Short mmCIF file of C-alpha atoms and ligand atoms in Angstrom, two decimals:
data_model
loop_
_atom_site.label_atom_id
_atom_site.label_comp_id
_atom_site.label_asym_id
_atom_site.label_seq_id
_atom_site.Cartn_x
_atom_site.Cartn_y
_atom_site.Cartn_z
CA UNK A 1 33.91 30.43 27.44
CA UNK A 2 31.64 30.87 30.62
CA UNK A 3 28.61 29.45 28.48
CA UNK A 4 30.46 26.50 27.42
CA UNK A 5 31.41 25.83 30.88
CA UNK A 6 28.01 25.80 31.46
CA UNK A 7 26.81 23.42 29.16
CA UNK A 8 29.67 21.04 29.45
CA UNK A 9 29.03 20.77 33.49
CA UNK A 10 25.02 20.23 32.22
CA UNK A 11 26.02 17.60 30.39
CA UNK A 12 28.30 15.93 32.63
CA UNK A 13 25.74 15.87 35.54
CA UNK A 14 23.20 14.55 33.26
CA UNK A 15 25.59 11.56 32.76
CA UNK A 16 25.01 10.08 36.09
CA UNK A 17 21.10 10.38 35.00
CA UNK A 18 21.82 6.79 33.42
CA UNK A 19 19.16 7.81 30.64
CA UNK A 20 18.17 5.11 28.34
CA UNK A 21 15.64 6.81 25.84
CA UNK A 22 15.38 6.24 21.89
CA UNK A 23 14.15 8.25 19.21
CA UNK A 24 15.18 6.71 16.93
CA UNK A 25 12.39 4.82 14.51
CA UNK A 26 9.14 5.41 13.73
CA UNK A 27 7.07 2.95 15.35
CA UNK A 28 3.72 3.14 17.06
CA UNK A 29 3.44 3.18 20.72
CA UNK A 30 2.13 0.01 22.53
CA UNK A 31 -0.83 2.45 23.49
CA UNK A 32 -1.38 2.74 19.92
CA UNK A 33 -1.19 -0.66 19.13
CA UNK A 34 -4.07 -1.21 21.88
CA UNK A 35 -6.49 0.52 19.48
CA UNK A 36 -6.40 -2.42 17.43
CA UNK A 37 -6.61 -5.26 19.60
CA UNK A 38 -10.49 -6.12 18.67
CA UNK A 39 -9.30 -7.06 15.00
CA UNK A 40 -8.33 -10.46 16.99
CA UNK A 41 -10.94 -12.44 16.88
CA UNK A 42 -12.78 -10.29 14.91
CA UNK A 43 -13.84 -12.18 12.18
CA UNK A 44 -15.57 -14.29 14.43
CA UNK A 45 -15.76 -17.41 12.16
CA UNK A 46 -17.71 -15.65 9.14
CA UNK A 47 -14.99 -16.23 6.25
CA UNK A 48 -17.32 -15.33 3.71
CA UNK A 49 -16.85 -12.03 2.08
CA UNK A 50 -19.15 -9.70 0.74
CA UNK A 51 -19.28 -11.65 -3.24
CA UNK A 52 -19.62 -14.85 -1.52
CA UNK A 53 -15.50 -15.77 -1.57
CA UNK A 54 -14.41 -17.94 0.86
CA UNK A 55 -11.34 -15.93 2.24
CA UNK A 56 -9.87 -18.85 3.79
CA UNK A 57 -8.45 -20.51 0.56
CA UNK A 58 -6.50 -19.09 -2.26
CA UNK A 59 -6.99 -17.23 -5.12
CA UNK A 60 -8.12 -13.22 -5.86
CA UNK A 61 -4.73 -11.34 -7.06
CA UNK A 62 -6.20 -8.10 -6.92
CA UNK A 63 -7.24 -8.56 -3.35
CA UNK A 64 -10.64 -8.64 -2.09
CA UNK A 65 -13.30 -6.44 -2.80
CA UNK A 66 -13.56 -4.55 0.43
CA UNK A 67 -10.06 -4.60 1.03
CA UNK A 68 -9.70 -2.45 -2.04
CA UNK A 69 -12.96 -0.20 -1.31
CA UNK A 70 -10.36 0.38 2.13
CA UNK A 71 -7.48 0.98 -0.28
CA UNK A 72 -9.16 3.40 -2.46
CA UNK A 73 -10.33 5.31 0.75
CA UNK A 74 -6.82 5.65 1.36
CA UNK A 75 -5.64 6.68 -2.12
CA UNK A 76 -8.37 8.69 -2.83
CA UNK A 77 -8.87 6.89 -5.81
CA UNK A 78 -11.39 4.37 -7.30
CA UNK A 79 -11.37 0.53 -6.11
CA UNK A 80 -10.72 -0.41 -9.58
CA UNK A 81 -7.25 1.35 -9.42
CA UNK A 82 -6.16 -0.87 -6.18
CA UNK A 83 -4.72 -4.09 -5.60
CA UNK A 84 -4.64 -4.84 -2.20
CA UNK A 85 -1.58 -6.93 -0.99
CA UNK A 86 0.13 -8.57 1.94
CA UNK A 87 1.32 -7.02 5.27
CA UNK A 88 3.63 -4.16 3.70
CA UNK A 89 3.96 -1.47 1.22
CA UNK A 90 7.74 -1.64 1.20
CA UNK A 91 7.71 -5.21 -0.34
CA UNK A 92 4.99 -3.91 -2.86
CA UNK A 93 7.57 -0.80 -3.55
CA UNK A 94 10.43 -3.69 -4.09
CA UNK A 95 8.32 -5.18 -6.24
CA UNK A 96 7.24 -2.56 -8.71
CA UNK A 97 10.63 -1.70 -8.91
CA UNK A 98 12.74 -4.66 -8.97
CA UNK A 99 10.12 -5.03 -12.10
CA UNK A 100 10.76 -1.92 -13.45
CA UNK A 101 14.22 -2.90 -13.29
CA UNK A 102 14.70 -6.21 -14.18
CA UNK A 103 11.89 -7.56 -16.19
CA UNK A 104 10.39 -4.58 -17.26
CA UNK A 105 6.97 -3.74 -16.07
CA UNK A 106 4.91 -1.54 -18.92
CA UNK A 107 7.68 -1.87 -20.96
CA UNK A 108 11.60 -2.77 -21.69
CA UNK A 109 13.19 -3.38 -18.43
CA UNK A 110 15.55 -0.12 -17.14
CA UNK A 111 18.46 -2.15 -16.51
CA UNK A 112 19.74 -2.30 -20.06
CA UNK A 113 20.72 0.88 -20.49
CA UNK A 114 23.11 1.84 -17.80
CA UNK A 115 23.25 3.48 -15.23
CA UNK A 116 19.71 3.70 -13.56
CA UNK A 117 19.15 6.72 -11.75
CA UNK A 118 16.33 7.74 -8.93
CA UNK A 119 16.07 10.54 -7.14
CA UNK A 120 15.82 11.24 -3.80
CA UNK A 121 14.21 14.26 -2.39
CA UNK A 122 16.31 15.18 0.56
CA UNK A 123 16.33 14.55 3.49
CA UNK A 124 13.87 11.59 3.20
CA UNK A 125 13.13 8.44 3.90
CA UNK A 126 16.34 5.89 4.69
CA UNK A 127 14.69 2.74 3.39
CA UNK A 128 13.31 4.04 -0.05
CA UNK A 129 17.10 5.27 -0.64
CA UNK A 130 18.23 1.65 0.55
CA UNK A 131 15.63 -0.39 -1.94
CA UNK A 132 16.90 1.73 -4.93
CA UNK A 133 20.49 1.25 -4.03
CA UNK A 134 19.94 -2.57 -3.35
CA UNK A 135 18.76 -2.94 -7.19
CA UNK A 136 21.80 -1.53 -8.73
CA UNK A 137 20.37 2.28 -8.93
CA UNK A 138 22.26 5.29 -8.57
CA UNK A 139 20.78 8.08 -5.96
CA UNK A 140 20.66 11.16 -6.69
CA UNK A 141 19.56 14.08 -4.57
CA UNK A 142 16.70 16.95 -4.96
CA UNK A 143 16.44 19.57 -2.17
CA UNK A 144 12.64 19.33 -0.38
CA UNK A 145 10.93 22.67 0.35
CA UNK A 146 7.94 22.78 2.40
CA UNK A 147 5.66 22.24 -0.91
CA UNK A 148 7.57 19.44 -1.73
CA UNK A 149 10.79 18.09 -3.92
CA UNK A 150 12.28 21.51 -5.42
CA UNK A 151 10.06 20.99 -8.74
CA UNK A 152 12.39 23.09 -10.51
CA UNK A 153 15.38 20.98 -9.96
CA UNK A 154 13.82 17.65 -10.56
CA UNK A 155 12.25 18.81 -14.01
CA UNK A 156 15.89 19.85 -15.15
CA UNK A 157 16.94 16.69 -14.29
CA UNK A 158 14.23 14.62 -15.56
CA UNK A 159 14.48 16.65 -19.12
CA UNK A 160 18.54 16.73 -19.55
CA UNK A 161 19.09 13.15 -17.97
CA UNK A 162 17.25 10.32 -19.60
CA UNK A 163 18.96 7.87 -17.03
CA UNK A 164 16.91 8.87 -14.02
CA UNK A 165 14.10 6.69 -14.02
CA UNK A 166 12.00 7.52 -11.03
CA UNK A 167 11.75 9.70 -7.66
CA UNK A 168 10.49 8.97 -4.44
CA UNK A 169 7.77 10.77 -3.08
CA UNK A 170 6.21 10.52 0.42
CA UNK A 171 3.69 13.88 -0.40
CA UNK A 172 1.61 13.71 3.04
CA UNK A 173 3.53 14.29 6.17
CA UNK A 174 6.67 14.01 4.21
CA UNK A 175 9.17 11.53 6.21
CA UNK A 176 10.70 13.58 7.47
CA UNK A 177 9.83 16.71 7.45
CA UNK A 178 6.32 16.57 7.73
CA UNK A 179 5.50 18.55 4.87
CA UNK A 180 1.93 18.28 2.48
CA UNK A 181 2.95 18.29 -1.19
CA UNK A 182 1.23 21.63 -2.74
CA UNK A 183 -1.19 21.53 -5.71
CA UNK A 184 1.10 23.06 -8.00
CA UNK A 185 3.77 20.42 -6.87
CA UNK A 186 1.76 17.61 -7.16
CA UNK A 187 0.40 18.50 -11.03
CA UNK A 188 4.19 19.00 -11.86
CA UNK A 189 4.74 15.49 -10.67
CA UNK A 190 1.74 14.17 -12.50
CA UNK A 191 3.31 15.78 -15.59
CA UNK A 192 6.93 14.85 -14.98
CA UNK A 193 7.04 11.56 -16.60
CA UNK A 194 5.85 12.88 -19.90
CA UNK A 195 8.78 15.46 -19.70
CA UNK A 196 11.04 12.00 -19.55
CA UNK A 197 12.80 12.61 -23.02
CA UNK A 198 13.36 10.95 -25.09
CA UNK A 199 10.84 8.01 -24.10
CA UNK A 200 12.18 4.90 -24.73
CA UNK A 201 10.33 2.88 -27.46
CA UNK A 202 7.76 0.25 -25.56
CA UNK A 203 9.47 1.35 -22.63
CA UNK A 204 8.62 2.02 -19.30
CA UNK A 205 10.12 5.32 -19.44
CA UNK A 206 9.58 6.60 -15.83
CA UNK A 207 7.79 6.13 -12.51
CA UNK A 208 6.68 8.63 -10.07
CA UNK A 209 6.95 6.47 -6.40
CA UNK A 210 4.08 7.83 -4.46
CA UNK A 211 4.62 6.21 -1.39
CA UNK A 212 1.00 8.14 0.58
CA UNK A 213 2.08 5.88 4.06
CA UNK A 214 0.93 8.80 6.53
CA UNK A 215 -2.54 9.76 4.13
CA UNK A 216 -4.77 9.62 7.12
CA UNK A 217 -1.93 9.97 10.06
CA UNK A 218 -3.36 13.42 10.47
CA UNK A 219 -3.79 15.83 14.24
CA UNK A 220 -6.49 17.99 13.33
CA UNK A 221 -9.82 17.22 12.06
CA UNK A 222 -11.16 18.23 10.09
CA UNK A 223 -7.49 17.47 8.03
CA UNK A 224 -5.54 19.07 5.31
CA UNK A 225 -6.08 17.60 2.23
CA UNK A 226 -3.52 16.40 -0.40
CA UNK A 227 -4.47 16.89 -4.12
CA UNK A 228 -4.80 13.43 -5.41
CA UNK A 229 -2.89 13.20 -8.28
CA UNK A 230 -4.20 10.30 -10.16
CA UNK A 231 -6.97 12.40 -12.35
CA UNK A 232 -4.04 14.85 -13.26
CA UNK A 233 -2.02 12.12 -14.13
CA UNK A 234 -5.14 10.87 -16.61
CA UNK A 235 -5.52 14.12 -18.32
CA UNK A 236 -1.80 14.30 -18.66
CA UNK A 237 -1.32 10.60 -20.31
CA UNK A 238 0.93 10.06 -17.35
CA UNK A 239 -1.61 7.25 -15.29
CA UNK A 240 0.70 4.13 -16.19
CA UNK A 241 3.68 5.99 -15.08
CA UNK A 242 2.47 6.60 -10.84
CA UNK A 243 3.25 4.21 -8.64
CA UNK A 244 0.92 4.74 -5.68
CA UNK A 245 1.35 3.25 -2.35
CA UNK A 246 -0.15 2.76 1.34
CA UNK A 247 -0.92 0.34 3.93
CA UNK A 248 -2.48 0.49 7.24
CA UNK A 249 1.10 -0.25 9.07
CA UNK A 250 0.30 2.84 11.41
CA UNK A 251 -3.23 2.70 11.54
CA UNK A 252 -3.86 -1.06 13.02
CA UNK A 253 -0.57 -3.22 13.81
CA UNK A 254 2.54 -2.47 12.38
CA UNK A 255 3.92 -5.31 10.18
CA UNK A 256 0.45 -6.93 10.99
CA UNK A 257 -1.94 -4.80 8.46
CA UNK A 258 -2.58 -4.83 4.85
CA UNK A 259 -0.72 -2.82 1.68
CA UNK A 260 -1.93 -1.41 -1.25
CA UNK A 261 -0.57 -0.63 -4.49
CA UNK A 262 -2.43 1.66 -6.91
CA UNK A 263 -1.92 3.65 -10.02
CA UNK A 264 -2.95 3.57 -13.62
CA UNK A 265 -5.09 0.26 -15.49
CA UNK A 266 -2.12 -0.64 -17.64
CA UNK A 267 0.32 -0.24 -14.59
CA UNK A 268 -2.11 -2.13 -12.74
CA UNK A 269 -2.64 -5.26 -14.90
CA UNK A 270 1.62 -5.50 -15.21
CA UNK A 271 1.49 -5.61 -11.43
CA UNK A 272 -0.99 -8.48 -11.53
CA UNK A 273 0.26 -10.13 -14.22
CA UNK A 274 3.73 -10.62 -12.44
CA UNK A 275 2.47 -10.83 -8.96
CA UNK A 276 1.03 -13.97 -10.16
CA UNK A 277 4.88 -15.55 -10.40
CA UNK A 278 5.38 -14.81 -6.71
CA UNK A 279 2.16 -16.28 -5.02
CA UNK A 280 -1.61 -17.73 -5.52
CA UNK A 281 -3.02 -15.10 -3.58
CA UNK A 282 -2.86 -12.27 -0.55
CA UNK A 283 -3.96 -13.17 2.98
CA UNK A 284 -7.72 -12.52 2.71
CA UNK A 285 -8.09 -13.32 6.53
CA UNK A 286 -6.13 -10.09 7.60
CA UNK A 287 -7.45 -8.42 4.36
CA UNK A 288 -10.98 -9.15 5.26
CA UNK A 289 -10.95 -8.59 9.96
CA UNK A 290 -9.08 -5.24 8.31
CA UNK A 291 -11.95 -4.36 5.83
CA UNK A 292 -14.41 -4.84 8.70
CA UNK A 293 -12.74 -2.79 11.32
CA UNK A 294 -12.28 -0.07 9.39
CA UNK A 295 -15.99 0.07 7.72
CA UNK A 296 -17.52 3.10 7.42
CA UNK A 297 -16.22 6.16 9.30
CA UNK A 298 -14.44 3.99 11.23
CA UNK A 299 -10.88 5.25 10.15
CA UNK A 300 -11.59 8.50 11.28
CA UNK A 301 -12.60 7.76 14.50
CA UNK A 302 -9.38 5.41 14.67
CA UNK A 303 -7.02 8.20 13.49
CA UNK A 304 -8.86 10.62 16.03
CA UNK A 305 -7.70 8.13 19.04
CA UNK A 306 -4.04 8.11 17.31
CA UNK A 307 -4.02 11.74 17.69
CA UNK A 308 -4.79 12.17 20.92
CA UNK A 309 -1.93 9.75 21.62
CA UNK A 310 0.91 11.15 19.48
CA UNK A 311 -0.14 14.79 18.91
CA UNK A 312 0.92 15.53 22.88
CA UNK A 313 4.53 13.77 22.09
CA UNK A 314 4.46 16.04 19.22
CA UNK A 315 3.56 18.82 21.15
CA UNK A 316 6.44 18.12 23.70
CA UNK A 317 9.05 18.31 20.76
CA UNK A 318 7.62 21.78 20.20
CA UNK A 319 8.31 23.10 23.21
CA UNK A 320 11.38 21.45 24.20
CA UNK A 321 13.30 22.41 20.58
CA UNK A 322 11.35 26.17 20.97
CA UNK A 323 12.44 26.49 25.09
CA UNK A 324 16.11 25.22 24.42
CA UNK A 325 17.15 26.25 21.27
CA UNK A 326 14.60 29.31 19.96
CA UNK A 327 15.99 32.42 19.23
CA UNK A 328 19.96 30.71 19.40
CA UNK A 329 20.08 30.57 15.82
CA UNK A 330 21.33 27.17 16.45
CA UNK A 331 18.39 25.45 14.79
CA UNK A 332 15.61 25.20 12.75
CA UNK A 333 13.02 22.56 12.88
CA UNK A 334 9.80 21.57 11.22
CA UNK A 335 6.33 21.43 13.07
CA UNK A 336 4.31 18.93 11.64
CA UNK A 337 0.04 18.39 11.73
CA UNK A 338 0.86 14.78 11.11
CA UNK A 339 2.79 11.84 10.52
CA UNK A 340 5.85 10.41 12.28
CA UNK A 341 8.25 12.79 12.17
CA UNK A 342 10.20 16.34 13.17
CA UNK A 343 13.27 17.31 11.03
CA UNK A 344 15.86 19.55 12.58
CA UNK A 345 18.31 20.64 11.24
CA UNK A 346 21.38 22.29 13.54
CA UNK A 347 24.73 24.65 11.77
CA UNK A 348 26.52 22.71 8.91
CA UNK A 349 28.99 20.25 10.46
CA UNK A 350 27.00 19.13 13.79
CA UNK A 351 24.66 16.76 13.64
CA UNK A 352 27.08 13.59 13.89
CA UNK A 353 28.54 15.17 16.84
CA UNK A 354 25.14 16.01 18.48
CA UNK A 355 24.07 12.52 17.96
CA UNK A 356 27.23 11.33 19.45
CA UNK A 357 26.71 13.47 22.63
CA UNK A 358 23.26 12.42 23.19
CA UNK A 359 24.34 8.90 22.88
CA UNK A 360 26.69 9.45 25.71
CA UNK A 361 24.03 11.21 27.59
CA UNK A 362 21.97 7.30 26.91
CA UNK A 363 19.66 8.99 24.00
CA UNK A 364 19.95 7.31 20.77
CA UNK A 365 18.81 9.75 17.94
CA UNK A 366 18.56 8.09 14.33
CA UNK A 367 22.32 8.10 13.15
CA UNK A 368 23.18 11.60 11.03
CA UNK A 369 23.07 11.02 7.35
CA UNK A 370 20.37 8.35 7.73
CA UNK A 371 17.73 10.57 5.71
CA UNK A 372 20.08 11.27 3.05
CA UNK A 373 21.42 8.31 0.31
CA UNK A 374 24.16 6.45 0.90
CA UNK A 375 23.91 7.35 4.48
CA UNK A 376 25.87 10.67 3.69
CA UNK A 377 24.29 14.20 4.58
CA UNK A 378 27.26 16.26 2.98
CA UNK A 379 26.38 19.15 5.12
CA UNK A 380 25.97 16.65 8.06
CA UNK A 381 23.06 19.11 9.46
CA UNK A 382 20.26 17.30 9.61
CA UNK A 383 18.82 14.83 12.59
CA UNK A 384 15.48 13.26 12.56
CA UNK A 385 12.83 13.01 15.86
CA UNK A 386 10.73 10.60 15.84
CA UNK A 387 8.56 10.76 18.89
CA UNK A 388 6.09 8.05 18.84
CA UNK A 389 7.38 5.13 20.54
CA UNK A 390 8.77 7.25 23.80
CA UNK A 391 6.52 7.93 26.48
CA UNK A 392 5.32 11.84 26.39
CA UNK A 393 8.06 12.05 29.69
CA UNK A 394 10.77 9.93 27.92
CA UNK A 395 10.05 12.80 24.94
CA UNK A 396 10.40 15.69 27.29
CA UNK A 397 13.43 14.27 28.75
CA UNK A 398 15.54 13.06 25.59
CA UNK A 399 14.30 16.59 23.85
CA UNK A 400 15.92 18.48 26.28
CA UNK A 401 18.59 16.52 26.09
CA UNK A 402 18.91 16.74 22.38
CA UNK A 403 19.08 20.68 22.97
CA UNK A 404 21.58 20.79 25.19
CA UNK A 405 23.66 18.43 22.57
CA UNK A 406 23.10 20.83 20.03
CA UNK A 407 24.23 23.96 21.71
CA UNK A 408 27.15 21.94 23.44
CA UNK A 409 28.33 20.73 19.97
CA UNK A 410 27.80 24.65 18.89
CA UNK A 411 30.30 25.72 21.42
CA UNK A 412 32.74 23.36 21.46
CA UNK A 413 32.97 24.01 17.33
CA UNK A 414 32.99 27.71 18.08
CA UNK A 415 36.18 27.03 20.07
CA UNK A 416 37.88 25.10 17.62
CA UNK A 417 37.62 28.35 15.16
C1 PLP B 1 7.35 6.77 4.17
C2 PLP B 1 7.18 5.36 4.64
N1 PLP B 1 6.78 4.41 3.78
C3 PLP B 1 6.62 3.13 4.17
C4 PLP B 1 6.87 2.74 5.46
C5 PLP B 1 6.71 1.31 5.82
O1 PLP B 1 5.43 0.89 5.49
P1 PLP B 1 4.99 -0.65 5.54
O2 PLP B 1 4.96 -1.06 6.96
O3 PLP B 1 3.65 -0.66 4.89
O4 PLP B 1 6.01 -1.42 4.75
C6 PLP B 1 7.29 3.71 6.40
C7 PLP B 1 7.60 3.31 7.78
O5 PLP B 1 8.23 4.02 8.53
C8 PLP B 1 7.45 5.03 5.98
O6 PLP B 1 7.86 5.99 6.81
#
């Protein structure tokens, strides 16, 4: 009881701090944003791009040439597999899958034979569970390990349930739990969609979302390296069936950059062929000041500067969760080399209350559930960090107050036993 009293008169003095920190979203710092600011301006009134097009009127589907050479950098994969799009990947994801859905993209359109099922590697991204749900799909969950979805699980369901459709991967710097999808995880994946059984006839009988948003959001140079999985996907007949994904949302201006979309030929040319319903053409201007900026080795050198702005902030959640909450048993937490994001997660049954403390305390913390579908985490344990936006002292402060939350909550459960 003499701990708890403890805590509880911690936490009421930090009340009159009148905090007002958030760690809530992922977004980039202004700081971050600065490393951008020359793409103003930076075409400098030469519109012409590299075959002569005149990126100022429309036209080119597939995105300009160098936009996709930046694409394919990104995807590790060859320009000819990229179609470089407007200013997000999540309205590319909608896209391929409102297709998939609706009109069919390869094939017969899913939403015939009812129910349509995705899965959701848990805990994950909020917004990928929210897209499938908004098209009529059902969620359902896979655990994530620190190689990736539990491969086991998701091949079971994939082979016994011919109603799930597609997963959602995010395989570098996993949001959010920072993890790097292992060889062995990624060639399962490549091979999943032939496992789909039975295959629908002229169907498009599964898709494997590869949604690579934090490829090159990496700390250490030289970085880890993800296994591409496009050439396993070729020598496993499985090309048509990945959905590949990125933009450069966290690498120049956020909202402001350009998307990609990549994946097999025949997956490729559907994409096309229906992108032509919803518009002439991409915005070559950003496509083009983006291509430019990011020539060369450039998007090292740019990631380098991100790092040396968000790998301290990262470093600060490090110490704060290891000083306050290490050796309690109280926690465990990941420790990204990348990305956006920490994932802790605290005893079964805490995380809504820890949130709700640290609100109190004037620290909002992304709501509990919000990495799980339908907003429910049915062990309510797990909170995502997301450091980026706070100033490294706003990140020391609200981490320290996040501990305090969590061993607070701890002892005020213990006393309800
Ligand atoms: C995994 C993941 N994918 C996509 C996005 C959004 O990307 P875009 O800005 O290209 O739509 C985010 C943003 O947080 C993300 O975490």
């Amino acid at each position: 009881m003499t701990e708890r009293r403890e805590l509880e008169r911690r936490f009421d003095a930090l009340k009159g701090a009148n905090l007002k920190l958030d760690l809530t979203r992922g977004k980039p710092a202004a700081e971050q944003l600065d490393l951008a600011d020359e793409l103003d301006g930076y075409l400098g009134g030469d519109f012409r791009a590299e075959d002569g097009t005149d990126v100022r009127n429309y036209g080119g589907l597939r995105g300009l040439s160098e936009a996709r050479d930046l694409g394919a950098r990104l995807l590790e994969v060859a320009p000819e597999a990229v179609i470089a799009g407007g200013n997000a990947s999540l309205t590319l994801m909608f896209f391929v899958l409102d297709a998939a859905m609706n009109t069919g993209l390869t094939g017969s359109r899913w939403r015939d034979a009812q129910p349509v099922k995705a899965l959701c590697p848990v805990p994950g991204y909020d917004r990928h569970f929210v897209l499938a749900e908004a098209l009529g799909m059902e969620l359902v969950t896979v655990p994530m390990t620190d190689s990736g979805p539990d491969m086991d699980a998701v091949e079971e369901l994939v082979a016994t349930d011919n109603a799930v459709r597609c997963i959602w991967c995010v395989p570098k710097y996993s949001n959010p739990t920072g993890c790097i999808y292992s060889e062995d995880t990624v060639r399962r994946l490549a091979e999943l969609p032939a496992r789909h059984a039975p295959p629908q006839p002229g169907g498009q009988p599964f898709l494997v979302l590869w949604d690579n948003a934090y490829t090159v959001h990496d700390f250490d140079f030289p970085p880890p390296r993800l296994t591409p999985i496009l050439p396993m996907a070729k020598a496993a007949g499985t090309a048509d069936s990945i959905a590949m994904f990125a933009s450069t949302s966290k690498i120049t201006f956020a909202g402001g950059g350009v998307s990609f979309v990549g994946g097999g030929a025949g997956f490729l040319d559907a994409v096309e062929k229906r992108l032509s319903i919803l518009m002439v053409g991409p915005d070559k201007l950003n496509q083009l000041r983006h291509a430019r900026f990011l020539a060369g080795d450039r998007i090292e050198q740019h990631m380098r500067a991100h790092a040396e702005i968000v790998r301290p902030k990262f470093d600060a959640v490090e110490r704060g969760l290891a000083r306050g909450l290490g050796g309690t048993g109280l926690a465990r937490w990941t420790r990204p080399r990348g990305g956006y994001f920490v994932s802790l997660d605290t005893p079964p049954g805490l995380a809504t209350a820890v949130v709700a403390l640290a609100a109190e305390l004037g620290v909002a913390l992304t709501p509990a559930g919000a990495t799980f579908p339908y907003g429910r985490d049915p062990e309510d344990r797990n909170i995502r960090i997301a450091p980026t936006l706070a100033t490294l002292d706003e990140v020391e402060a609200g981490i320290e107050v996040l501990t305090l939350c969590v061993k607070l909550a701890a002892a005020r459960q213990a006393d309800q036993r």
